[in-house]
mmCIF file of N, CA and C in Angstrom:
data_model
loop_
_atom_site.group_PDB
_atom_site.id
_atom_site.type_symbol
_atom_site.label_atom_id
_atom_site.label_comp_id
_atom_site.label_asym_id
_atom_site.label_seq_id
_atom_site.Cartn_x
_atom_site.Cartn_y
_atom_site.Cartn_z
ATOM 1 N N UNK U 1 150.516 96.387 101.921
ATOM 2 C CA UNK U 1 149.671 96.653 100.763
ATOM 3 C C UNK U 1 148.286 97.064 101.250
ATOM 4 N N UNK U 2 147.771 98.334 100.855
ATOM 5 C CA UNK U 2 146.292 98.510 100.962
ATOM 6 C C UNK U 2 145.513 97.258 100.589
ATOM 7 N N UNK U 3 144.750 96.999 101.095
ATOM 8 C CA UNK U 3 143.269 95.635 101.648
ATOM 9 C C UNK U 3 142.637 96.475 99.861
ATOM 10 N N UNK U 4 142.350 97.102 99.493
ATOM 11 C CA UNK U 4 141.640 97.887 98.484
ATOM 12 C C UNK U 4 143.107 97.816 97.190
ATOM 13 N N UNK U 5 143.823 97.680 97.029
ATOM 14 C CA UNK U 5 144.900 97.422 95.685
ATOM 15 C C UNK U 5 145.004 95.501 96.019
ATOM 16 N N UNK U 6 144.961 95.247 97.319
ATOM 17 C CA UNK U 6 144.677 93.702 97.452
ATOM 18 C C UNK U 6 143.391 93.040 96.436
ATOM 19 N N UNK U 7 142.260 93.901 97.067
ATOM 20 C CA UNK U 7 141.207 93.582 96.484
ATOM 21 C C UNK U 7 140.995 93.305 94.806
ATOM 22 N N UNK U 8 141.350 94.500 94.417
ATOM 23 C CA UNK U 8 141.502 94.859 93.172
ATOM 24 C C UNK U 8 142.583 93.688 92.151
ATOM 25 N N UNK U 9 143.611 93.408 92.784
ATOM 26 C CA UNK U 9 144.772 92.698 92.065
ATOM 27 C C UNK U 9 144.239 91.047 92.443
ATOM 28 N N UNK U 10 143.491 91.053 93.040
ATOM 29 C CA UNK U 10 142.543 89.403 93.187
ATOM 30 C C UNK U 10 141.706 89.585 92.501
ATOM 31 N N UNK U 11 140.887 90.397 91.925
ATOM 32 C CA UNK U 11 139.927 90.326 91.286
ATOM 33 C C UNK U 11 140.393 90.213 89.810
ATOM 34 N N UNK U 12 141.288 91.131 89.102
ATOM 35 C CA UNK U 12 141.991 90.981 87.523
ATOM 36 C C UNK U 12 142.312 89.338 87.767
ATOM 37 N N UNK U 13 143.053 89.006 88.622
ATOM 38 C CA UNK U 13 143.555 87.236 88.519
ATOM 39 C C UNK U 13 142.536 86.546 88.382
ATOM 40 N N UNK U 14 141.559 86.621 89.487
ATOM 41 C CA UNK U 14 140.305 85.723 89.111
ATOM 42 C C UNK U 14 139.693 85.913 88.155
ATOM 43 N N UNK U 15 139.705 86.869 87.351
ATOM 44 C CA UNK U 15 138.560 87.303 86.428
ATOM 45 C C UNK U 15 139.270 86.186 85.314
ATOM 46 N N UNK U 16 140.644 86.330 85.240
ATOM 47 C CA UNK U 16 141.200 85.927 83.794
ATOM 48 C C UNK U 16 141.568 84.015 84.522
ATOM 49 N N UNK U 17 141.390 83.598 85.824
ATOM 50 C CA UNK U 17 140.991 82.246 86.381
ATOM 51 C C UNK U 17 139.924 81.763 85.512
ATOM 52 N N UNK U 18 138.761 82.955 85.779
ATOM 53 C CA UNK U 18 137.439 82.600 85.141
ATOM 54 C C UNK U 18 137.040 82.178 83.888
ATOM 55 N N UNK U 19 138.297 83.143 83.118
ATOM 56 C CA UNK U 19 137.907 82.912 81.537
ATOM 57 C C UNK U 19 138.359 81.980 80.752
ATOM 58 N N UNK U 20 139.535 81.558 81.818
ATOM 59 C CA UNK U 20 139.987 80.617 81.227
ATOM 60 C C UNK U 20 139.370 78.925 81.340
ATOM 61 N N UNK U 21 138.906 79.031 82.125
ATOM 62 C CA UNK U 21 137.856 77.840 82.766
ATOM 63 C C UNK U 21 136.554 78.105 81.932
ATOM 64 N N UNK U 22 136.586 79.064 81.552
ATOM 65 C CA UNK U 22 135.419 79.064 80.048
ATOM 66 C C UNK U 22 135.793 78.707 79.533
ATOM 67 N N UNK U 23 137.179 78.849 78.757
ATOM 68 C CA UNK U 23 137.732 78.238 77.981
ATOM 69 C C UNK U 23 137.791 76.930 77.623
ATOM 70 N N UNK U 24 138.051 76.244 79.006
ATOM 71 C CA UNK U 24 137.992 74.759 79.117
ATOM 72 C C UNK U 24 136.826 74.208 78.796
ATOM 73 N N UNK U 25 136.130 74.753 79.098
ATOM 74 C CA UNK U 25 134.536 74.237 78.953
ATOM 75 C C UNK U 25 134.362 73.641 77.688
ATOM 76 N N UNK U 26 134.796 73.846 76.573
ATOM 77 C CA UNK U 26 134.450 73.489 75.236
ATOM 78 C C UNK U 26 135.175 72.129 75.092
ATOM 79 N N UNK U 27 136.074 71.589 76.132
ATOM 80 C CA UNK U 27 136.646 70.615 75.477
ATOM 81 C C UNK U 27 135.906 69.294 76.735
ATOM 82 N N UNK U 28 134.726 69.493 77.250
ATOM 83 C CA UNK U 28 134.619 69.124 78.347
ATOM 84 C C UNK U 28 133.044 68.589 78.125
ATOM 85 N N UNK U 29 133.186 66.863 78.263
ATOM 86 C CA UNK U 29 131.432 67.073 77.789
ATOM 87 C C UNK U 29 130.460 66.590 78.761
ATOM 88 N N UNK U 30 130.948 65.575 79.793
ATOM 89 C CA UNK U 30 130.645 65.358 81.017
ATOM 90 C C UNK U 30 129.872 66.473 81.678
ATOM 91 N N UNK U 31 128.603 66.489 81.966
ATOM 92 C CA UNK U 31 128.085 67.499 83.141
ATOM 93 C C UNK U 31 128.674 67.681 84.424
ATOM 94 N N UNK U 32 129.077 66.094 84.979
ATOM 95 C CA UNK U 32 129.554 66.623 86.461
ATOM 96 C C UNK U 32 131.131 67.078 86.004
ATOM 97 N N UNK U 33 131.972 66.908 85.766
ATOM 98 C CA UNK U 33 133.050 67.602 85.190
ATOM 99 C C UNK U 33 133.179 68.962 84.876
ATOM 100 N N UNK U 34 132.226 69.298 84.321
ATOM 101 C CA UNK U 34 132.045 71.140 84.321
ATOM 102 C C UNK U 34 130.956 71.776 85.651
ATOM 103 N N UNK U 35 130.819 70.703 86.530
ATOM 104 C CA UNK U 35 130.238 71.445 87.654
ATOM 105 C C UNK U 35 131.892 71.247 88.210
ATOM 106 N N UNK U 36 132.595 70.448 88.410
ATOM 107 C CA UNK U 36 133.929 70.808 89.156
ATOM 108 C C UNK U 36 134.687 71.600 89.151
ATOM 109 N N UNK U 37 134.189 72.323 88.099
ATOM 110 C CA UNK U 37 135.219 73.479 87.070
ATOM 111 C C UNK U 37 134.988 74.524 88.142
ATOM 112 N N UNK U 38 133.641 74.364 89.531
ATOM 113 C CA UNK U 38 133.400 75.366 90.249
ATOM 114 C C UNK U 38 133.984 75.267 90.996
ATOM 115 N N UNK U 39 134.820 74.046 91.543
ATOM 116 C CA UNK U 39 135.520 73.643 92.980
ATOM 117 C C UNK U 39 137.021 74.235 92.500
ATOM 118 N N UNK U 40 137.621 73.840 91.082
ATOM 119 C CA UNK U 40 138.562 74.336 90.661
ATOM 120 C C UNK U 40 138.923 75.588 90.752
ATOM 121 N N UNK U 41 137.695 76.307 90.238
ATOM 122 C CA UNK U 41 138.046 77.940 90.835
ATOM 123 C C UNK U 41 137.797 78.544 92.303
ATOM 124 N N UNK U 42 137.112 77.670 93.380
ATOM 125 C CA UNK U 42 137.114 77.786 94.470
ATOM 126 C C UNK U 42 138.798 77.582 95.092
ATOM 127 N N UNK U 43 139.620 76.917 94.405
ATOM 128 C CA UNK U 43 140.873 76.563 94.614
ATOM 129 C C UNK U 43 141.693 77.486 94.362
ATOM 130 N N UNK U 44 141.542 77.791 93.562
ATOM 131 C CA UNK U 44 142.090 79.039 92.753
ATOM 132 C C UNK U 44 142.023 80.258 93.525
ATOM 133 N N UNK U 45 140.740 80.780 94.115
ATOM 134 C CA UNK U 45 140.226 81.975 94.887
ATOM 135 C C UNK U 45 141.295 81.525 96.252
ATOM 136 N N UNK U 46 141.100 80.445 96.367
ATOM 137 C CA UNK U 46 142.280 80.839 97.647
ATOM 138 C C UNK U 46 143.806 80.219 97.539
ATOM 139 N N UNK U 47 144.119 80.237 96.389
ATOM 140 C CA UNK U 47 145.550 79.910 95.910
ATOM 141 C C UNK U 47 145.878 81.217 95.581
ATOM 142 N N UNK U 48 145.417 81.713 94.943
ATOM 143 C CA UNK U 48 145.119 83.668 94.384
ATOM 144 C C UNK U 48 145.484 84.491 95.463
ATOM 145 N N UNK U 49 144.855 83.799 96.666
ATOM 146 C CA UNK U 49 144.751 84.752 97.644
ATOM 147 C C UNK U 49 146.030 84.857 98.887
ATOM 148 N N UNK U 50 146.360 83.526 98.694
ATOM 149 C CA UNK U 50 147.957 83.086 99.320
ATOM 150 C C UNK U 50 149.121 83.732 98.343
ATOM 151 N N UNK U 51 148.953 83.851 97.314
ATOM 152 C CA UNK U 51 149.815 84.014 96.350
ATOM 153 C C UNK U 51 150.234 85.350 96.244
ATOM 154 N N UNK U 52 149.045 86.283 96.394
ATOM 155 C CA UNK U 52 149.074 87.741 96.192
ATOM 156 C C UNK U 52 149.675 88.540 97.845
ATOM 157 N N UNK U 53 148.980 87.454 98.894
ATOM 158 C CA UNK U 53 149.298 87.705 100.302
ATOM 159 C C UNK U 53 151.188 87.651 100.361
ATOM 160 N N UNK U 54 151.869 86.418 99.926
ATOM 161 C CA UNK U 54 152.959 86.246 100.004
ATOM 162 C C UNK U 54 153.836 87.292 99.003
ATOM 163 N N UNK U 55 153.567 87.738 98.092
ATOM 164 C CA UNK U 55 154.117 88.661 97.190
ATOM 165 C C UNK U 55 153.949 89.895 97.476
ATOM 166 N N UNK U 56 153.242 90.239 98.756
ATOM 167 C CA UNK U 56 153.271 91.431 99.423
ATOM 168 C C UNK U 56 153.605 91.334 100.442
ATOM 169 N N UNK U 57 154.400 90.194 101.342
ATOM 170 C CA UNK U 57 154.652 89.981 102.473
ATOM 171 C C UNK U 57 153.491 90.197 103.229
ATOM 172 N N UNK U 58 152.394 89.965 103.165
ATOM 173 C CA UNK U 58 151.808 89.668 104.101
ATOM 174 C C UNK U 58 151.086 88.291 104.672
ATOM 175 N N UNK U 59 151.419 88.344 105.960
ATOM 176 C CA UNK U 59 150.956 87.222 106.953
ATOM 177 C C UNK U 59 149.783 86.869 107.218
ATOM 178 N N UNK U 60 148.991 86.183 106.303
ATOM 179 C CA UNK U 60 147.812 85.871 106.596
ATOM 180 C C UNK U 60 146.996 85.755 107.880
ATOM 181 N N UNK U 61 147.967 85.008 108.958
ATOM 182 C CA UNK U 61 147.516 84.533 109.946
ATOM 183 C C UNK U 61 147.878 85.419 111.108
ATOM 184 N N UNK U 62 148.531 86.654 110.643
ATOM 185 C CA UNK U 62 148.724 87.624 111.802
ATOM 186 C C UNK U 62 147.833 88.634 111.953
ATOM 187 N N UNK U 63 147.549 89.552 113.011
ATOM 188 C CA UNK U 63 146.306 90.187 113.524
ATOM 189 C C UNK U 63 146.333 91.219 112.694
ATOM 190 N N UNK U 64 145.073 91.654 112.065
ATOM 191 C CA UNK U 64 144.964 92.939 111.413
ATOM 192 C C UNK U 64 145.346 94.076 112.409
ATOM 193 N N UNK U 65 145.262 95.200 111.966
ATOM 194 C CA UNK U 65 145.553 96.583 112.974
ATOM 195 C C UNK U 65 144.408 96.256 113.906
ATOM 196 N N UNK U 66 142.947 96.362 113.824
ATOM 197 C CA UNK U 66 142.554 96.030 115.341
ATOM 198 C C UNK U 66 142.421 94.924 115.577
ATOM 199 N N UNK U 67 143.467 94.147 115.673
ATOM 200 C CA UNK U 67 143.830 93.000 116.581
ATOM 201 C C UNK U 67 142.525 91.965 116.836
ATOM 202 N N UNK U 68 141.429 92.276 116.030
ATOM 203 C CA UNK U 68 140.360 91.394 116.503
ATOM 204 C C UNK U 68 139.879 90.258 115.373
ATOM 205 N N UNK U 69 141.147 90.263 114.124
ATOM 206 C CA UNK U 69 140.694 89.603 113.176
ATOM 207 C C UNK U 69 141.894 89.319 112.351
ATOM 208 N N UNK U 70 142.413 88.103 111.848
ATOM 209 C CA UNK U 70 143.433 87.946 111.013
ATOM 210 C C UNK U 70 143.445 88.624 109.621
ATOM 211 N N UNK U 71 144.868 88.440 108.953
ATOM 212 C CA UNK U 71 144.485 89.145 107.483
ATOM 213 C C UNK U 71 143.534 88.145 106.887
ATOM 214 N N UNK U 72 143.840 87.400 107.017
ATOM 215 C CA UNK U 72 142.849 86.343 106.120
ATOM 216 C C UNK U 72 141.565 86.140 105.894
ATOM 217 N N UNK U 73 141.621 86.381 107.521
ATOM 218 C CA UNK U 73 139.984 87.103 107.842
ATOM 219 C C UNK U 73 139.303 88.360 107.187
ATOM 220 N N UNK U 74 140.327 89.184 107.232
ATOM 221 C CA UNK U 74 139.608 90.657 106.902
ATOM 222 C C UNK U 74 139.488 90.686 105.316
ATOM 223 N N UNK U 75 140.582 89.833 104.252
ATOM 224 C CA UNK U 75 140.709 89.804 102.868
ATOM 225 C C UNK U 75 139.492 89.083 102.519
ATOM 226 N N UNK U 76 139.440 88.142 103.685
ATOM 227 C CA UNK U 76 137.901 87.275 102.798
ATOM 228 C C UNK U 76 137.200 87.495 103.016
ATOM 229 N N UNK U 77 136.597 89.071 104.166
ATOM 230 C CA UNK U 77 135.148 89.514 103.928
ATOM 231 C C UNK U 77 135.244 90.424 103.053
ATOM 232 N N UNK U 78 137.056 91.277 102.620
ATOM 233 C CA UNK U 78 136.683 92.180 101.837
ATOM 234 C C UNK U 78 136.556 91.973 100.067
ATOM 235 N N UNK U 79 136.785 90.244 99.926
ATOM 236 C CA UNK U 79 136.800 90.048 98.624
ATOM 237 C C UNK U 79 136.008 88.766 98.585
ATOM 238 N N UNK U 80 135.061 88.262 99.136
ATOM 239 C CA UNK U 80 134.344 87.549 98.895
ATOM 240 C C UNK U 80 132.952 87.489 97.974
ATOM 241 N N UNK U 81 132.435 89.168 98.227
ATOM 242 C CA UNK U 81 131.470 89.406 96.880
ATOM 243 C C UNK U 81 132.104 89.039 95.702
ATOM 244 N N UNK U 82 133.690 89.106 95.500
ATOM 245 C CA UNK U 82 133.920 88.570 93.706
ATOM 246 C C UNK U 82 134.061 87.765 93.608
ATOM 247 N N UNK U 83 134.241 87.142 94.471
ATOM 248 C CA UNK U 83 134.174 85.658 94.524
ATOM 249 C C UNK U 83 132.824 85.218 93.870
ATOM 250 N N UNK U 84 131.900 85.428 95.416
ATOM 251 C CA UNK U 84 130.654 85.080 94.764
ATOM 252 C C UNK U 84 130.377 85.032 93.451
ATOM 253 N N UNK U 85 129.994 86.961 92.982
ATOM 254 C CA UNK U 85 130.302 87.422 91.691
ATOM 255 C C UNK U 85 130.327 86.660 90.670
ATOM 256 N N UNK U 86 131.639 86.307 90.629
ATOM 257 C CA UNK U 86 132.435 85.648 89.018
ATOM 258 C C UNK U 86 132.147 83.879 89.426
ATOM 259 N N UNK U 87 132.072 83.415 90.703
ATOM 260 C CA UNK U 87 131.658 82.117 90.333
ATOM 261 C C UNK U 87 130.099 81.496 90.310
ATOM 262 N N UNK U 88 128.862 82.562 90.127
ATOM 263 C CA UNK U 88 127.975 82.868 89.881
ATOM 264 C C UNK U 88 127.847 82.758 88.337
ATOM 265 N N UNK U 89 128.946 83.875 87.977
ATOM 266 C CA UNK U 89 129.053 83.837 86.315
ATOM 267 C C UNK U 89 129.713 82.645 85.727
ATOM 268 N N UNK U 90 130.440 81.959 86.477
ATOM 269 C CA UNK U 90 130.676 80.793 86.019
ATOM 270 C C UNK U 90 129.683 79.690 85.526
ATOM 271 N N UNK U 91 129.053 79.527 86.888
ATOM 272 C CA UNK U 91 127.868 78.645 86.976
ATOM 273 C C UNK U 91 127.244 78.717 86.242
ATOM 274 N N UNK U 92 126.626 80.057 85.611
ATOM 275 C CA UNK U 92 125.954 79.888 84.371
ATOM 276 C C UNK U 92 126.410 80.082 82.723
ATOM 277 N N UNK U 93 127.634 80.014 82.599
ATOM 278 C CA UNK U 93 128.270 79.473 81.669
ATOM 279 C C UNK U 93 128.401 78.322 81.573
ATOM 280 N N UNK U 94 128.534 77.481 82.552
ATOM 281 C CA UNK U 94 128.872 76.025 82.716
ATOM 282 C C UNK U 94 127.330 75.313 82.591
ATOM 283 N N UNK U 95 125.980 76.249 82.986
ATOM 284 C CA UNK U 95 124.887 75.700 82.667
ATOM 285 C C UNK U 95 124.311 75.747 81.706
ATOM 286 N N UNK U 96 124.556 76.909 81.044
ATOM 287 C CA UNK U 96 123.878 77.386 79.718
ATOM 288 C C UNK U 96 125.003 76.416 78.683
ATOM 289 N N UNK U 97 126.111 76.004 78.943
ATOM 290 C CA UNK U 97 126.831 75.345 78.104
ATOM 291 C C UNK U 97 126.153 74.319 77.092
ATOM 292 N N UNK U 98 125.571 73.778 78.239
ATOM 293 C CA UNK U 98 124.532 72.314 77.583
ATOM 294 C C UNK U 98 124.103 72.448 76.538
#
């Protein structure tokens, strides 16, 4: 699988991870409880990322083409801005919630 249709097909999953953890938010009244909601989707970003890896047969832990970096490696510098990104936008859903 192109690293770039990888990218892309982690990002639609997380996005709709995200919204749905908005979702949750309303039933949730605890502050530290909706800060966990960030670790939850930190879980998610790399459950997402095993998930999409294995459904394309690819081996996380085997060497990219130049041999100087695993897939796992190369997926999580090339999708870690949405990460950031959307759990940025989380954070302040979960803050502005209050």
């Amino acid at each position: 699988m192109d690293l770039d249709l990888f990218r892309s097909e982690l990002e639609q999953r997380l996005l709709m991870a995200k919204e749905y953890l908005i979702q949750e938010l309303s039933s949730i009244d605890d502050d530290q409880e909706r800060l966990e909601l960030l670790g939850k989707f930190n879980d998610q970003y790399k459950e997402l990322t095993k998930r999409i890896a294995n459904e394309n047969r690819i081996d996380l832990n085997a060497q990219y083409q130049s041999g100087d970096f695993s897939y796992e490696k190369i997926i999580l510098g090339k999708t870690m801005d949405i990460y950031d990104k959307l759990a940025d936008e989380l954070y302040e859903e979960i803050t502005s919630a209050n």
